[in-house]
Amino acid sequence: MERLDKFLCDSGAGTRSQVKAILKSGRVTVDGKPEKDPSKKVNIGTQTVCLDGEPLTGKRRMVVMLNKPAGFVTATEDASERTVMELLPEQWRHLDLKPVGRLDKATEGLLLFTNDGDLLHRLISPKKGVEKMYYARHEGQAAEADVAAFAAGLELRDGTVCLPASLEPLGPGESRVTLREGKYHQVRRMMASRNMTVVYLERQREGFLTLGDLPRGQARELTQPEILRLESEI
Ligand code: URA
C-alpha cells in the first residue's frame, strides 16, 4: 500500500503541488470512485487508479544522475569490465534504467540514466542539441586559432565534421569544451585534431543539470521539477 499522492507523483502525473491540485479538482478515481484524499492508501496490485479516466500503470518513470568515477564502462553489461550499472543502488536495479549517451571508461562526471525511452532519445538526439559541458586537462595549449576552429565546426582527423562547439581556455593545459552532440570520443578527438592530447576529462553539465555537491561514485534521483524542466527544454 502506498499514498495516493506519492503514487501519482511517481507515475509522472506532476510535481507534489501539481498532484495536490489535480486531486482537489476531482480528476482522479480509485476503482471508479472519485478520490480527493492525498493520504488515501492504494494497493497498485489490486486497485485501478485513473487520471482523467486513463489508468496509470504506476511504472515509475525515473531519471537518475550519476557522478561517474574513472574505471567504469558505460554499458548495461560487459564481459570483462565493471559497468556504470554497478554504481546504482541495488533497489533501482529492476527499474530498467539505461545510460543516456556514454562517457568513456576514463571520463568522470555527470551521466544520466532513465527508463523513459522517449526522453532518452530526445536527450541524445543531435536535433535537440542538448548542451554538454566538459572540463579537460590536456597536453598543449589552446590558442585563439583553436577556439575559432571549434566555433566554425571542426573536421576530425578521419574526416568527420562536428557541429560548431565552444572551446574556452582556462589556463595552461586546461580548457572548457561545450558540445551539442555526442560522437564517439568526441572531445578527445576534437582536441587531438588541434594537436592537444586530453589527459583528464570530466562532464560537468548536461542541459541545465550540474553535479552540484553529488560525490564521485554516487547517484541521485532527479526531482519531479528537474524532470519537468528537462522535458520542457528538449
Ligand atoms: N568526449 C570524449 O572524448 N569522451 C567522453 O567520455 C565524452 C565526450
Short mmCIF file of C-alpha atoms and ligand atoms in Angstrom, two decimals:
data_model
loop_
_atom_site.label_atom_id
_atom_site.label_comp_id
_atom_site.label_asym_id
_atom_site.label_seq_id
_atom_site.Cartn_x
_atom_site.Cartn_y
_atom_site.Cartn_z
CA MET A 1 0.00 0.00 0.00
CA GLU A 2 1.23 3.48 -0.75
CA ARG A 3 -0.09 7.00 -0.51
CA LEU A 4 -2.16 8.11 -3.49
CA ASP A 5 -0.25 11.40 -3.89
CA LYS A 6 3.10 9.57 -3.97
CA PHE A 7 1.79 7.03 -6.47
CA LEU A 8 0.59 9.88 -8.72
CA CYS A 9 3.95 11.69 -8.49
CA ASP A 10 5.88 8.51 -9.22
CA SER A 11 3.63 7.84 -12.21
CA GLY A 12 4.65 11.19 -13.68
CA ALA A 13 1.29 12.93 -13.12
CA GLY A 14 3.10 16.04 -11.91
CA THR A 15 5.04 17.61 -9.08
CA ARG A 16 3.82 17.24 -5.49
CA SER A 17 1.99 20.56 -5.65
CA GLN A 18 0.52 19.82 -9.08
CA VAL A 19 -0.68 16.44 -7.81
CA LYS A 20 -2.33 18.19 -4.86
CA ALA A 21 -4.27 20.43 -7.26
CA ILE A 22 -5.11 17.50 -9.56
CA LEU A 23 -6.59 15.60 -6.61
CA LYS A 24 -8.54 18.63 -5.41
CA SER A 25 -10.11 19.12 -8.83
CA GLY A 26 -11.53 15.58 -8.75
CA ARG A 27 -9.70 14.22 -11.79
CA VAL A 28 -8.55 11.07 -10.01
CA THR A 29 -10.57 7.92 -9.42
CA VAL A 30 -9.71 4.79 -7.44
CA ASP A 31 -11.63 1.74 -8.68
CA GLY A 32 -14.00 4.07 -10.48
CA LYS A 33 -14.81 6.30 -7.49
CA PRO A 34 -13.57 9.91 -7.36
CA GLU A 35 -10.86 10.28 -4.72
CA LYS A 36 -9.56 13.60 -3.40
CA ASP A 37 -7.63 12.48 -0.33
CA PRO A 38 -3.85 12.65 -0.98
CA SER A 39 -3.14 10.40 2.01
CA LYS A 40 -5.52 7.65 0.82
CA LYS A 41 -3.62 4.34 0.76
CA VAL A 42 -3.81 2.43 -2.51
CA ASN A 43 -2.73 -1.06 -3.44
CA ILE A 44 -1.48 -0.79 -7.00
CA GLY A 45 -1.50 -4.57 -7.38
CA THR A 46 -5.27 -4.83 -6.95
CA GLN A 47 -6.70 -1.34 -7.43
CA THR A 48 -7.04 0.81 -10.55
CA VAL A 49 -6.10 4.45 -10.30
CA CYS A 50 -7.21 6.67 -13.19
CA LEU A 51 -6.33 10.25 -14.08
CA ASP A 52 -8.91 11.84 -16.39
CA GLY A 53 -10.26 8.35 -16.99
CA GLU A 54 -6.88 6.94 -18.08
CA PRO A 55 -5.44 4.14 -15.92
CA LEU A 56 -1.98 4.81 -14.51
CA THR A 57 0.35 1.84 -14.61
CA GLY A 58 2.45 3.01 -11.69
CA LYS A 59 5.56 2.14 -13.64
CA ARG A 60 7.82 4.55 -12.01
CA ARG A 61 9.43 6.85 -14.50
CA MET A 62 12.88 7.61 -13.22
CA VAL A 63 15.72 9.88 -14.21
CA VAL A 64 18.96 9.44 -12.31
CA MET A 65 22.18 11.43 -12.23
CA LEU A 66 25.46 9.63 -11.51
CA ASN A 67 28.79 11.25 -10.76
CA LYS A 68 30.81 8.66 -12.66
CA PRO A 69 34.31 7.81 -11.48
CA ALA A 70 37.00 6.68 -13.93
CA GLY A 71 37.36 2.93 -14.50
CA PHE A 72 33.75 2.03 -15.37
CA VAL A 73 32.44 1.48 -18.89
CA THR A 74 29.10 2.94 -19.98
CA ALA A 75 27.19 -0.23 -20.84
CA THR A 76 24.41 -2.25 -19.26
CA GLU A 77 26.60 -5.38 -19.35
CA ASP A 78 30.19 -6.18 -20.15
CA ALA A 79 32.07 -9.47 -20.08
CA SER A 80 35.32 -8.12 -18.62
CA GLU A 81 34.86 -4.55 -17.39
CA ARG A 82 32.99 -3.04 -14.48
CA THR A 83 29.94 -1.14 -15.75
CA VAL A 84 28.27 2.06 -14.59
CA MET A 85 25.20 -0.05 -13.66
CA GLU A 86 27.17 -1.43 -10.69
CA LEU A 87 27.29 2.07 -9.24
CA LEU A 88 23.50 2.35 -8.98
CA PRO A 89 21.85 1.37 -5.70
CA GLU A 90 20.54 -2.20 -5.51
CA GLN A 91 16.90 -1.07 -5.14
CA TRP A 92 16.93 0.58 -8.59
CA ARG A 93 18.26 -2.47 -10.45
CA HIS A 94 14.84 -3.77 -11.55
CA LEU A 95 13.69 -0.41 -12.92
CA ASP A 96 15.23 -0.89 -16.34
CA LEU A 97 17.40 2.21 -16.24
CA LYS A 98 19.58 2.85 -19.30
CA PRO A 99 22.52 5.25 -19.60
CA VAL A 100 21.77 8.41 -21.62
CA GLY A 101 24.63 8.53 -24.12
CA ARG A 102 28.02 7.45 -22.90
CA LEU A 103 31.14 8.54 -21.09
CA ASP A 104 34.43 6.78 -21.83
CA LYS A 105 35.91 4.45 -19.25
CA ALA A 106 38.43 7.12 -18.22
CA THR A 107 35.96 10.04 -18.23
CA GLU A 108 34.39 11.20 -14.98
CA GLY A 109 31.35 13.25 -14.14
CA LEU A 110 27.71 13.66 -14.99
CA LEU A 111 25.95 10.69 -16.54
CA LEU A 112 22.15 10.46 -16.71
CA PHE A 113 20.06 7.28 -16.72
CA THR A 114 16.37 6.86 -17.43
CA ASN A 115 13.78 4.16 -18.04
CA ASP A 116 11.77 6.53 -20.27
CA GLY A 117 12.82 5.58 -23.83
CA ASP A 118 11.28 8.66 -25.40
CA LEU A 119 13.08 11.01 -23.01
CA LEU A 120 16.34 9.12 -23.59
CA HIS A 121 16.12 9.56 -27.36
CA ARG A 122 15.28 13.24 -27.09
CA LEU A 123 18.23 13.81 -24.75
CA ILE A 124 20.75 12.23 -27.13
CA SER A 125 19.27 13.50 -30.40
CA PRO A 126 21.61 15.92 -32.20
CA LYS A 127 18.41 17.65 -33.42
CA LYS A 128 17.59 18.63 -29.84
CA GLY A 129 21.17 19.80 -29.30
CA VAL A 130 21.30 19.44 -25.51
CA GLU A 131 24.48 21.17 -24.32
CA LYS A 132 27.17 19.08 -22.65
CA MET A 133 29.97 20.90 -20.89
CA TYR A 134 33.33 19.27 -20.15
CA TYR A 135 36.40 20.25 -18.18
CA ALA A 136 39.55 18.96 -19.91
CA ARG A 137 43.19 18.86 -18.87
CA HIS A 138 45.43 18.39 -21.84
CA GLU A 139 48.94 18.47 -23.21
CA GLY A 140 49.46 21.50 -25.40
CA GLN A 141 47.97 24.95 -25.04
CA ALA A 142 44.66 26.07 -26.58
CA ALA A 143 45.16 29.18 -28.73
CA GLU A 144 42.80 31.65 -30.42
CA ALA A 145 43.04 29.67 -33.69
CA ASP A 146 41.77 26.55 -31.86
CA VAL A 147 38.87 28.49 -30.34
CA ALA A 148 37.94 29.74 -33.82
CA ALA A 149 38.25 26.25 -35.35
CA PHE A 150 35.90 24.80 -32.68
CA ALA A 151 33.40 27.60 -33.29
CA ALA A 152 33.47 27.07 -37.06
CA GLY A 153 32.80 23.30 -36.80
CA LEU A 154 35.88 21.11 -36.65
CA GLU A 155 36.83 18.40 -39.07
CA LEU A 156 38.31 15.42 -37.22
CA ARG A 157 41.37 13.52 -38.47
CA ASP A 158 39.12 10.86 -40.05
CA GLY A 159 37.11 13.48 -41.96
CA THR A 160 34.10 13.55 -39.56
CA VAL A 161 32.65 17.06 -39.38
CA CYS A 162 31.47 18.35 -35.99
CA LEU A 163 28.80 20.90 -35.20
CA PRO A 164 30.07 24.29 -34.02
CA ALA A 165 31.30 23.95 -30.43
CA SER A 166 32.84 26.14 -27.79
CA LEU A 167 36.42 25.90 -26.55
CA GLU A 168 37.37 28.14 -23.64
CA PRO A 169 41.00 28.06 -22.50
CA LEU A 170 41.02 28.20 -18.67
CA GLY A 171 44.78 28.26 -18.09
CA PRO A 172 47.88 26.35 -19.20
CA GLY A 173 46.74 22.91 -20.36
CA GLU A 174 43.17 23.38 -19.12
CA SER A 175 40.04 24.10 -21.14
CA ARG A 176 36.27 24.01 -21.03
CA VAL A 177 34.59 22.40 -24.04
CA THR A 178 30.86 22.68 -24.75
CA LEU A 179 29.19 20.47 -27.36
CA ARG A 180 25.65 19.93 -28.64
CA GLU A 181 26.22 16.39 -29.89
CA GLY A 182 27.91 13.22 -28.65
CA LYS A 183 30.07 11.42 -31.17
CA TYR A 184 32.38 8.61 -30.07
CA HIS A 185 35.35 10.01 -28.04
CA GLN A 186 34.32 13.40 -29.34
CA VAL A 187 36.17 15.76 -27.00
CA ARG A 188 39.36 13.70 -27.14
CA ARG A 189 39.20 13.53 -30.95
CA MET A 190 38.39 17.24 -31.33
CA MET A 191 41.34 18.19 -29.13
CA ALA A 192 43.60 15.70 -30.97
CA SER A 193 42.67 17.30 -34.30
CA ARG A 194 44.13 20.53 -32.87
CA ASN A 195 47.25 18.70 -31.59
CA MET A 196 46.23 18.60 -27.93
CA THR A 197 46.08 15.31 -26.01
CA VAL A 198 43.39 15.06 -23.34
CA VAL A 199 44.78 13.56 -20.13
CA TYR A 200 41.72 14.12 -17.91
CA LEU A 201 38.08 14.68 -18.81
CA GLU A 202 35.04 15.41 -16.66
CA ARG A 203 31.50 16.17 -17.81
CA GLN A 204 30.24 18.94 -15.56
CA ARG A 205 26.91 19.89 -17.11
CA GLU A 206 24.18 18.45 -19.33
CA GLY A 207 21.41 20.90 -20.27
CA PHE A 208 20.75 22.85 -17.07
CA LEU A 209 21.84 19.95 -14.86
CA THR A 210 25.12 20.18 -12.96
CA LEU A 211 26.72 17.79 -10.48
CA GLY A 212 26.22 20.16 -7.54
CA ASP A 213 27.58 18.52 -4.40
CA LEU A 214 26.92 14.93 -5.57
CA PRO A 215 30.03 12.97 -4.51
CA ARG A 216 32.00 10.97 -7.08
CA GLY A 217 30.62 7.46 -7.37
CA GLN A 218 27.18 8.45 -6.01
CA ALA A 219 23.84 8.60 -7.82
CA ARG A 220 20.69 10.53 -7.04
CA GLU A 221 17.20 10.59 -8.48
CA LEU A 222 16.19 13.80 -10.24
CA THR A 223 13.29 15.60 -8.57
CA GLN A 224 9.95 15.99 -10.40
CA PRO A 225 10.60 19.72 -11.02
CA GLU A 226 14.01 18.84 -12.50
CA ILE A 227 12.46 16.20 -14.78
CA LEU A 228 9.70 18.55 -15.90
CA ARG A 229 12.23 21.32 -16.64
CA LEU A 230 14.43 18.88 -18.56
CA GLU A 231 11.44 17.82 -20.65
CA SER A 232 10.36 21.38 -21.30
CA GLU A 233 13.81 22.23 -22.64
CA ILE A 234 14.03 19.44 -25.24
N1 URA B 1 34.10 13.09 -25.27
C1 URA B 1 35.05 12.15 -25.05
O1 URA B 1 36.06 12.12 -25.72
N2 URA B 1 34.82 11.26 -24.08
C2 URA B 1 33.74 11.27 -23.30
O2 URA B 1 33.61 10.42 -22.42
C3 URA B 1 32.77 12.24 -23.54
C4 URA B 1 32.98 13.14 -24.53
#
